[in-house]
mmCIF file of C-alpha atoms in Angstrom:
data_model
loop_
_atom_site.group_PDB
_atom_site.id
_atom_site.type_symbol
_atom_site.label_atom_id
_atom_site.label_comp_id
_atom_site.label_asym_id
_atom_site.label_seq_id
_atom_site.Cartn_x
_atom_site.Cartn_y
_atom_site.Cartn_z
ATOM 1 C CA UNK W 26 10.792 41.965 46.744
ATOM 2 C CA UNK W 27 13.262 43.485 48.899
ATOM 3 C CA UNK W 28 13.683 42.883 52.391
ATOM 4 C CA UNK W 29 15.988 44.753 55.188
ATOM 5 C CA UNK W 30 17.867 43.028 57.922
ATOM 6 C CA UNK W 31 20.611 43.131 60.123
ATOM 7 C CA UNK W 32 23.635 40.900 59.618
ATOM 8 C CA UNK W 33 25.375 40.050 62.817
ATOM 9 C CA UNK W 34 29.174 40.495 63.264
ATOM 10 C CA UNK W 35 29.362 42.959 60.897
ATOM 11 C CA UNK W 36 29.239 47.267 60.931
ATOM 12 C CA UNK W 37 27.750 47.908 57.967
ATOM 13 C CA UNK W 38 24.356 47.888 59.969
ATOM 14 C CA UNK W 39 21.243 47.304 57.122
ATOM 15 C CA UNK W 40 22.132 45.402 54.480
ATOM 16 C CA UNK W 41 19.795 45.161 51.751
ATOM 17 C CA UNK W 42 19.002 41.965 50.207
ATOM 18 C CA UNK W 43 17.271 41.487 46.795
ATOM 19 C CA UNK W 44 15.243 38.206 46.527
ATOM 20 C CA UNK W 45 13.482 37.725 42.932
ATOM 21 C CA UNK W 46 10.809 35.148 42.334
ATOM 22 C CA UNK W 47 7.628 34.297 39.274
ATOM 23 C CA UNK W 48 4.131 35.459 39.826
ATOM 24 C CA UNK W 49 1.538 32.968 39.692
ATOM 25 C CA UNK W 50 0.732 35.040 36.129
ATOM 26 C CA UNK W 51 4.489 35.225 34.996
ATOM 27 C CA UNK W 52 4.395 30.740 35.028
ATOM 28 C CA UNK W 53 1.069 30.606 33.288
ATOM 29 C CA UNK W 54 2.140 32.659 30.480
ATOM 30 C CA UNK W 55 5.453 31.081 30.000
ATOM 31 C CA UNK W 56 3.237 27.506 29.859
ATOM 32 C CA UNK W 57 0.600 29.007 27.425
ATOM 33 C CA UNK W 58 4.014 29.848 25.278
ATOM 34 C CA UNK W 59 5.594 26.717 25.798
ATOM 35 C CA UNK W 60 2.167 25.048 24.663
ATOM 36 C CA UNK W 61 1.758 27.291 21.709
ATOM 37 C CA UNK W 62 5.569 26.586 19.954
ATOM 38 C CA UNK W 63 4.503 23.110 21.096
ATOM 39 C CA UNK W 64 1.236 23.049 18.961
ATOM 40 C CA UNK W 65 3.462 24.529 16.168
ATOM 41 C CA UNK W 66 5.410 22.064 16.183
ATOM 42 C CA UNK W 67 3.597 18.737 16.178
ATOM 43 C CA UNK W 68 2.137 19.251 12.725
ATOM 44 C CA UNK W 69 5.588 19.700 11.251
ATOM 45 C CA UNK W 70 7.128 16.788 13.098
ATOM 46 C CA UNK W 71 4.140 14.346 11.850
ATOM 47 C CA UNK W 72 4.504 15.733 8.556
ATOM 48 C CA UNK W 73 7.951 15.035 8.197
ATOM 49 C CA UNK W 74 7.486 11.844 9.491
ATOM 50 C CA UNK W 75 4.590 10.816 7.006
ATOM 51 C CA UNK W 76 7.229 12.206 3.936
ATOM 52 C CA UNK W 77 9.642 9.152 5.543
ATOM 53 C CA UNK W 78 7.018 6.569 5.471
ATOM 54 C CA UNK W 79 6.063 7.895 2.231
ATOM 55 C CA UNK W 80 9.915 7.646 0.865
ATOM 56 C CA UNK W 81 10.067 3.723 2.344
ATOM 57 C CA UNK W 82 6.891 3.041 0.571
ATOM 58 C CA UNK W 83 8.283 4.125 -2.411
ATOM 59 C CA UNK W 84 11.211 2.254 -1.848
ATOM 60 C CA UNK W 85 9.332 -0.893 -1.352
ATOM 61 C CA UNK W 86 7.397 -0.415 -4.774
ATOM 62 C CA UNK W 87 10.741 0.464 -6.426
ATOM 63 C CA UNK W 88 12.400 -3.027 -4.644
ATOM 64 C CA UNK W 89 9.042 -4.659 -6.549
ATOM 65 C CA UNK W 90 9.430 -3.046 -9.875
ATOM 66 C CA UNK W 91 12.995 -4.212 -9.773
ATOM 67 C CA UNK W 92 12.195 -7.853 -9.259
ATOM 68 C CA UNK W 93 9.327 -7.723 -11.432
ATOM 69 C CA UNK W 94 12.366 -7.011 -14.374
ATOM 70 C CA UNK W 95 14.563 -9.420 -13.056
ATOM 71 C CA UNK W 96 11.763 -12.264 -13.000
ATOM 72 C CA UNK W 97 11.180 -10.931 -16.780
ATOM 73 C CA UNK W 98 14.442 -10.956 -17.420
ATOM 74 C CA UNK W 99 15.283 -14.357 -16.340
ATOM 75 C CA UNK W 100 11.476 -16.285 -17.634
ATOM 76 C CA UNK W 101 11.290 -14.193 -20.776
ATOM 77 C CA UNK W 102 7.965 -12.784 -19.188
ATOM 78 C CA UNK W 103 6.096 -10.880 -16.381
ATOM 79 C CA UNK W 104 4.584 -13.070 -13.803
ATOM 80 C CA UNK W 105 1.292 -14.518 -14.089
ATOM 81 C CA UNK W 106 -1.191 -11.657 -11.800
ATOM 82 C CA UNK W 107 -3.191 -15.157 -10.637
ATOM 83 C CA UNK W 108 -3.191 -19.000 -11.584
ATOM 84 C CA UNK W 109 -5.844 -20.897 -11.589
ATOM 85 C CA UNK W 110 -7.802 -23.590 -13.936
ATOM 86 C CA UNK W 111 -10.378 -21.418 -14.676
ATOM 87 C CA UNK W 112 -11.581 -17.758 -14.320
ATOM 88 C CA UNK W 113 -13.211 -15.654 -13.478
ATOM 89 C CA UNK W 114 -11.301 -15.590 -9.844
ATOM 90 C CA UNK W 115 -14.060 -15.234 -7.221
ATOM 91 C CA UNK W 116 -13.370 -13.771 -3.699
ATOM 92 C CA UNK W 117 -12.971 -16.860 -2.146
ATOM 93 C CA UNK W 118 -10.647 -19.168 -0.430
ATOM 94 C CA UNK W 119 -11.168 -22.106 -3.319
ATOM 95 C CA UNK W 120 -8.943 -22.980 -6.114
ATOM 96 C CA UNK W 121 -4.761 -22.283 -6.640
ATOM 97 C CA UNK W 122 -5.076 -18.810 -6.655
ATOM 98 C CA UNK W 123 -1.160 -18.298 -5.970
ATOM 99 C CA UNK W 124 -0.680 -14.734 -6.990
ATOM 100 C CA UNK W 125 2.401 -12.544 -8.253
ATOM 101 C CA UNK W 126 3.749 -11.603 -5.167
ATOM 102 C CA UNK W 127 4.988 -15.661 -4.274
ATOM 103 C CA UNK W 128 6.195 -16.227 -8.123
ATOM 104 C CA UNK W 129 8.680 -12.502 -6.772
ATOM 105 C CA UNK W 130 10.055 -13.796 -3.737
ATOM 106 C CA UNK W 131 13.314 -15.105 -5.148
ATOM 107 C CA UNK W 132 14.005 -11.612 -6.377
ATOM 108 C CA UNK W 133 12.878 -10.154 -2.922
ATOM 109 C CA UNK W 134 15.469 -11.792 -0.586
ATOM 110 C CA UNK W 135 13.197 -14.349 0.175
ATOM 111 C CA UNK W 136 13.996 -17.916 -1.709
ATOM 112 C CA UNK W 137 13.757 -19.797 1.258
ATOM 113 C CA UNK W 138 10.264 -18.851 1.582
ATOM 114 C CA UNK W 139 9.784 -19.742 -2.032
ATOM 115 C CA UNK W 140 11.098 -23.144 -1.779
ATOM 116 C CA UNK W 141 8.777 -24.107 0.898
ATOM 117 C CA UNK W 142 5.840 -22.680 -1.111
ATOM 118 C CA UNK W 143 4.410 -25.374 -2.975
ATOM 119 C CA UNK W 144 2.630 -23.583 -6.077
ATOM 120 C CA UNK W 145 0.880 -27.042 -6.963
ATOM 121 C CA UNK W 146 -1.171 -27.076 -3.837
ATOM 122 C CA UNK W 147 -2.145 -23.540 -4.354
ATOM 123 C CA UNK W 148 -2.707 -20.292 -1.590
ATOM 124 C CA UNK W 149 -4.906 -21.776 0.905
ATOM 125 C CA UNK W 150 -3.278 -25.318 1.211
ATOM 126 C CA UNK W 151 -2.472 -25.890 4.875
ATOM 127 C CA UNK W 152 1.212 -27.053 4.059
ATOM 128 C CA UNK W 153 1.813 -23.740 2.708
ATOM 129 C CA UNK W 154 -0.221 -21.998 5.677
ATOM 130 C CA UNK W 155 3.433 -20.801 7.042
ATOM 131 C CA UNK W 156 4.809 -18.798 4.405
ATOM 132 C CA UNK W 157 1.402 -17.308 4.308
ATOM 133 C CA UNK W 158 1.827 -16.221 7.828
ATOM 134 C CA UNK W 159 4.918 -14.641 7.093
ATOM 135 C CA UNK W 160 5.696 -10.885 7.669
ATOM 136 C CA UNK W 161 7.234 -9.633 4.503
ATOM 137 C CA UNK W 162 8.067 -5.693 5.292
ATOM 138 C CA UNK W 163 8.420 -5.181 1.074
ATOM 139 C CA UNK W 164 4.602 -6.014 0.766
ATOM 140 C CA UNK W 165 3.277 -3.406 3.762
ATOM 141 C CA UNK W 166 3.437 0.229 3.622
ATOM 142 C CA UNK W 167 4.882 1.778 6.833
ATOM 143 C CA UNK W 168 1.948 4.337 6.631
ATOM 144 C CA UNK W 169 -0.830 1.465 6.663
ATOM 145 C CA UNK W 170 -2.627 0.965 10.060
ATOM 146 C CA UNK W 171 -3.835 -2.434 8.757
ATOM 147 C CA UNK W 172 -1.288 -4.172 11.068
ATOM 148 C CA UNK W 173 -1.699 -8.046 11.415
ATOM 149 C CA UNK W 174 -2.394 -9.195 14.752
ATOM 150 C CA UNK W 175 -3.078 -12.953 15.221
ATOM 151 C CA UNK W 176 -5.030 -12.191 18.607
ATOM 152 C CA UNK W 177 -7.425 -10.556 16.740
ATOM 153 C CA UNK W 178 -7.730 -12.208 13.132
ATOM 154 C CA UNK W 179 -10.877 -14.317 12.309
ATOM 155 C CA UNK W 180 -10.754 -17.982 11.331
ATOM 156 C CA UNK W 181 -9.882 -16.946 7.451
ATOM 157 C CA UNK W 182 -7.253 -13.929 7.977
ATOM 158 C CA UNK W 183 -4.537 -16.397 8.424
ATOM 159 C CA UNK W 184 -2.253 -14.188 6.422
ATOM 160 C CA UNK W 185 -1.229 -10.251 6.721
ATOM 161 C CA UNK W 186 -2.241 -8.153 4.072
ATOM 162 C CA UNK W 187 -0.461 -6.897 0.964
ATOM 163 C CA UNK W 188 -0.244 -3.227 0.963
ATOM 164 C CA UNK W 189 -0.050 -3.568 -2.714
ATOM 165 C CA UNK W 190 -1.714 -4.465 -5.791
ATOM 166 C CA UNK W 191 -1.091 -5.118 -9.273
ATOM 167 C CA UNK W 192 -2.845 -3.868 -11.887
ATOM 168 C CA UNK W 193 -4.919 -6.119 -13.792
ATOM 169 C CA UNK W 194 -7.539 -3.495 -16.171
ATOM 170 C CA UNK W 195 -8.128 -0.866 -16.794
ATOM 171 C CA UNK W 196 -11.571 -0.345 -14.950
ATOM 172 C CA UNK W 197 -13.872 -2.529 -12.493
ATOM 173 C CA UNK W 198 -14.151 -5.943 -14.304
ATOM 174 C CA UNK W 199 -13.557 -9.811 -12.534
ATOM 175 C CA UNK W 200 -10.056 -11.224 -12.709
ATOM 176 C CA UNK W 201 -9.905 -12.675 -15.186
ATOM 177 C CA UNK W 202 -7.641 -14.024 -18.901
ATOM 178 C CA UNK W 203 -8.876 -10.909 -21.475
ATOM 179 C CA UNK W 204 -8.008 -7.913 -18.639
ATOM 180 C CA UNK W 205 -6.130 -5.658 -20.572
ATOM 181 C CA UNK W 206 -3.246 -4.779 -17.005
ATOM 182 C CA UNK W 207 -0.120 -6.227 -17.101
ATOM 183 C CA UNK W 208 -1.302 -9.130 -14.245
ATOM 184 C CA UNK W 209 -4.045 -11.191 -14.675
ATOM 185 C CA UNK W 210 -5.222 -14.307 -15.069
ATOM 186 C CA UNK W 211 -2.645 -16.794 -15.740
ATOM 187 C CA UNK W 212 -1.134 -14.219 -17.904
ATOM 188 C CA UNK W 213 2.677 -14.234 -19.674
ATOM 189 C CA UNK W 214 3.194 -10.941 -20.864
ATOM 190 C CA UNK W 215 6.374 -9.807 -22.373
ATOM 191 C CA UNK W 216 7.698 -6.336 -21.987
ATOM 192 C CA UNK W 217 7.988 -5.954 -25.692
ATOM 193 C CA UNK W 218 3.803 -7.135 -25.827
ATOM 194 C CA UNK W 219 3.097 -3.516 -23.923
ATOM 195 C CA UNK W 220 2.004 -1.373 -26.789
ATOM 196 C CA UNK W 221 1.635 1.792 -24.707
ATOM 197 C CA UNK W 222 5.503 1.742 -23.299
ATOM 198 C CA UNK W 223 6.864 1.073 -20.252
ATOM 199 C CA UNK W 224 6.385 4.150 -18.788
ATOM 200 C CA UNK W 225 2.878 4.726 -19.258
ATOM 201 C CA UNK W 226 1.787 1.354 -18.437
ATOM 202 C CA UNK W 227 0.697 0.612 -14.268
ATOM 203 C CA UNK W 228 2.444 -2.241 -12.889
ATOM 204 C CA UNK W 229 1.982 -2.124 -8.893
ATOM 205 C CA UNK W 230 -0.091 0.780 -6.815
ATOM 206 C CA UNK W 231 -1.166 0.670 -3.446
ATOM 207 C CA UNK W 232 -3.769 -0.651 -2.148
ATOM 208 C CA UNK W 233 -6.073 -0.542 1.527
ATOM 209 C CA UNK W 234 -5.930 -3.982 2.967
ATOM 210 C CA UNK W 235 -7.987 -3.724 6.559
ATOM 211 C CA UNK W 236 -11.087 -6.029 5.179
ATOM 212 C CA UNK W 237 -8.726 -8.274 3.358
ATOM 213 C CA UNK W 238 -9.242 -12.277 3.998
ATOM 214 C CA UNK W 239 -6.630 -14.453 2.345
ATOM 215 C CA UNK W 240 -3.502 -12.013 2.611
ATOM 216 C CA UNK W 241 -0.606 -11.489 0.552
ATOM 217 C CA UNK W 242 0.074 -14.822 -0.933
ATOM 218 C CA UNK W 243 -3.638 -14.862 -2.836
ATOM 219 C CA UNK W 244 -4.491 -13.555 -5.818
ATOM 220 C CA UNK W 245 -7.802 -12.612 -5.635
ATOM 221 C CA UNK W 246 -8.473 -8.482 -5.085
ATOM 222 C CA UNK W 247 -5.814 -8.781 -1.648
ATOM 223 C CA UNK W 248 -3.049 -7.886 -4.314
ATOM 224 C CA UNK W 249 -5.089 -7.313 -7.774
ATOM 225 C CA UNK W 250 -6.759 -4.232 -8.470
ATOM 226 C CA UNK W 251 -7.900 -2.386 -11.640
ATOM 227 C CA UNK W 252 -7.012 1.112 -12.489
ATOM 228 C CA UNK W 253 -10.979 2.594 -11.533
ATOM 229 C CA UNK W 254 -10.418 4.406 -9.168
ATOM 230 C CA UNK W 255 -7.970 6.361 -6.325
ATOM 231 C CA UNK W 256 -8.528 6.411 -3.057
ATOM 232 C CA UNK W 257 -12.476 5.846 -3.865
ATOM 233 C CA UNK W 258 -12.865 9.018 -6.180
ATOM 234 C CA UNK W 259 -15.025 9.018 -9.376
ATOM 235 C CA UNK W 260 -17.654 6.073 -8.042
ATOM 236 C CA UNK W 261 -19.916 8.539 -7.221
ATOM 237 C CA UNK W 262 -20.261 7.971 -3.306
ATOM 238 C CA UNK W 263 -20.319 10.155 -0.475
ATOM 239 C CA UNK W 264 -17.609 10.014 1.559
ATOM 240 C CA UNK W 265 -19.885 8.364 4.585
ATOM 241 C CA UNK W 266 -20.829 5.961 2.274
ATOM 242 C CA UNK W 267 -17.140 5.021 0.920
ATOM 243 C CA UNK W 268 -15.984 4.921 4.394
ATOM 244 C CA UNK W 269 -18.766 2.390 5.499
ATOM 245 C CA UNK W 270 -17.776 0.735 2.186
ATOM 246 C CA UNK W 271 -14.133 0.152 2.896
ATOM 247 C CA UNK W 272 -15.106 -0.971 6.653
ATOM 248 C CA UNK W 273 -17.607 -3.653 5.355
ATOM 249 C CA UNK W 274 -15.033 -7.005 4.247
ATOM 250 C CA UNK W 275 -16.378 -8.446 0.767
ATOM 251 C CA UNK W 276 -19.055 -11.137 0.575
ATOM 252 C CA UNK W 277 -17.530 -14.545 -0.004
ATOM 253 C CA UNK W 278 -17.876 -15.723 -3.468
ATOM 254 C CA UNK W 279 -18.037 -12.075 -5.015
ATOM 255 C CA UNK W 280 -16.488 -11.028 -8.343
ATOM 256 C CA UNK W 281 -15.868 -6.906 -7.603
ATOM 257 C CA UNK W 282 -12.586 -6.320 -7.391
ATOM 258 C CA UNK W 283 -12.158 -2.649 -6.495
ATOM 259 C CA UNK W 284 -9.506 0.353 -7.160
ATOM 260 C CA UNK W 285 -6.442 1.155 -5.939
ATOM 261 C CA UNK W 286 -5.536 3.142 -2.682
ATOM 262 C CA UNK W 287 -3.217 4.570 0.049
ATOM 263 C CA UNK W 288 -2.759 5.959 3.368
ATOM 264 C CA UNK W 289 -1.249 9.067 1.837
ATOM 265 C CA UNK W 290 -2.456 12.476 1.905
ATOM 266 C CA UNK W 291 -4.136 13.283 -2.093
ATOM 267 C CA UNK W 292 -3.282 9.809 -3.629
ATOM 268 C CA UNK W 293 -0.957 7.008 -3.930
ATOM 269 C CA UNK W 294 2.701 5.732 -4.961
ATOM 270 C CA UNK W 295 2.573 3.359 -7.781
ATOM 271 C CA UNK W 296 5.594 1.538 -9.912
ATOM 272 C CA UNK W 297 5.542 2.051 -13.417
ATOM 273 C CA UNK W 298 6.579 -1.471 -16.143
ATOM 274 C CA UNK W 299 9.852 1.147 -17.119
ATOM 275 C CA UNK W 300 10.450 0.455 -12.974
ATOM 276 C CA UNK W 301 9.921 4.350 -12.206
ATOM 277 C CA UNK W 302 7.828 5.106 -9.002
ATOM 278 C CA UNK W 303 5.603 8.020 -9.026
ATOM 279 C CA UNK W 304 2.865 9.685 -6.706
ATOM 280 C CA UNK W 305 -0.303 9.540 -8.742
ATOM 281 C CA UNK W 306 -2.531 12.460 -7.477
ATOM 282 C CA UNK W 307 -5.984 11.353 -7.033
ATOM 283 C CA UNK W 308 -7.138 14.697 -8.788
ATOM 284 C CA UNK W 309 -6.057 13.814 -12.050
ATOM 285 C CA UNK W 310 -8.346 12.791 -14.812
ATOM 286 C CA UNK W 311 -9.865 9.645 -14.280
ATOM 287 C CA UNK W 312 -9.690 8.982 -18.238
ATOM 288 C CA UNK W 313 -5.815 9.233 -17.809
ATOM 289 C CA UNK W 314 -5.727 7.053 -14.955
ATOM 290 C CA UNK W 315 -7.529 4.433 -16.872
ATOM 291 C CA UNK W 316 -5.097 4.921 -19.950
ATOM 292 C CA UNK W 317 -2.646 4.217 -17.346
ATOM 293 C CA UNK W 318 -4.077 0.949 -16.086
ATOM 294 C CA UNK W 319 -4.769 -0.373 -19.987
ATOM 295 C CA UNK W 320 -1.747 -1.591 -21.356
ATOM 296 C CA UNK W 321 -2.735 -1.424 -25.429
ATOM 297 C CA UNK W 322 -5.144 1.442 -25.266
ATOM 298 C CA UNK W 323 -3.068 3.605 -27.926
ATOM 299 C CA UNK W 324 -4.379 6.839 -26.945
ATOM 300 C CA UNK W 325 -2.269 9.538 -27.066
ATOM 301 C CA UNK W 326 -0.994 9.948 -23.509
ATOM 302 C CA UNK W 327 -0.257 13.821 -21.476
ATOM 303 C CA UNK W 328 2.166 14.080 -19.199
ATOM 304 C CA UNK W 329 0.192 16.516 -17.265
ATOM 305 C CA UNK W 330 -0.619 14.107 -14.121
#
């Protein structure tokens, strides 16, 4: 807009002065742009964020491949998935039950913890009720919501879930000495005792712990799981029926075990016996899944996955 007037002390009579400023409509379209790049440009900054916490899970599953070798390496075997007197291991808080992930610790960074474990009381003795309670960032995937919180836990989730799982069959069966994983039942298996090689043989997926009672330390199906399904497919459920599924926690005494899962986007990082990590897509086959999950099967094996 321009605007006349006279400037005093000076000859020049009118000077013209220019004054420039935004129309109501000129500030609402450059917001509606602004909002627009900005709704570009949330989806790429979550994605790129989700690839991290996928790399770091990775990484965590590579960290427990590694000890899992080293363990092997130094016992002359793979650690027992569960101990216990007897099987099959029932979802609950009764018997030793001590799974994998304690027997790793030493290889983890974490022998303290270890030493003040005491393996011949088993998981739920209350002398070993502080290493349960401990946060082990190896065992939880940064993408998992399934935070611990001590405000809210009930009077048997006195430990934070495992994020991951071993594998102990090849389909939905109880925990227990004839599975044909890798960790099982008070098993001893030798790398050499894998028929179908190293790297077609499951060691350690991920898993969805948010219903989980007993927490990292126990081996029941908080860090076992058999190679039926991914992320829920092939059981035949709707997917408002698997959701109410993984929302509803196990009945107490129960011998289901469950499938592996993840927070990911179209399946799940899992550690191989060779120590490789790989995303397993949760399209693949379900027959080549379950190849993967049997350690003896002696099929002939694609690489297509």
């Amino acid at each position: 807009m321009n605007v006349s007037s006279s400037l005093p002390g000076t000859g020049a009579g009118k000077v013209r002065i220019g004054r420039r400023a935004f129309t109501l409509v000129e500030l609402l379209v450059v917001i509606a742009i602004i909002g627009i790049l900005v709704g570009l440009l949330l989806p790429a900054v979550q994605a790129a964020r989700e690839a991290a916490r996928r790399m770091a899970c990775s990484n965590n599953l590579a960290q427990l491949g590694l000890a899992s070798h080293n363990f092997e390496f130094n016992y002359g075997h793979l650690p027992a998935g569960v101990t216990n007197k007897e099987g099959p291991i029932r979802y609950e808080p009764v018997g030793d039950h001590t799974s994998w992930t304690v027997r790793l610790l030493p290889y983890l960074e974490h022998q303290i913890a270890y030493d003040r474990f005491n393996q011949e009381l088993g998981a739920y003795a209350a002398d070993n009720l502080p290493v349960r309670q401990m946060l082990t960032p190896v065992f939880s995937c940064p993408s998992s919501p399934d935070n611990y919180s001590r405000s809210h836990q009930t009077e048997e989730q006195t430990s934070p879930p495992s994020s991951y799982a071993g594998c102990h069959h090849s389909m939905e069966a109880p925990i227990d000495r004839t599975n044909n994983g890798v960790l099982f039942l008070n098993s001893n298996l030798r790398f050499m005792e894998i028929a179908d090689g190293l790297s077609h043989t499951l060691l350690i997926g991920e898993k969805r712990g948010s219903v989980d009672r007993f927490g990292w330390t126990s081996g029941t199906r908080d860090t076992l799981r058999n190679a039926g399904t991914i992320n829920g497919k092939w059981t035949g459920l709707t997917e408002e029926a698997l959701r109410e599924k993984e929302r509803t926690p196990l009945a107490i005494g129960s011998l289901e075990v469950g499938g592996f899962a993840s927070y990911h986007s179209g399946g799940m990082n899992a550690v191989f016996c060779d120590g490789s990590v790989r995303f397993l897509s949760q399209s693949m086959e379900s027959d080549l899944f379950r190849r993967f999950g049997d350690r003896e099967d002696r099929e002939l094996m694609s690489v297509d996955y």
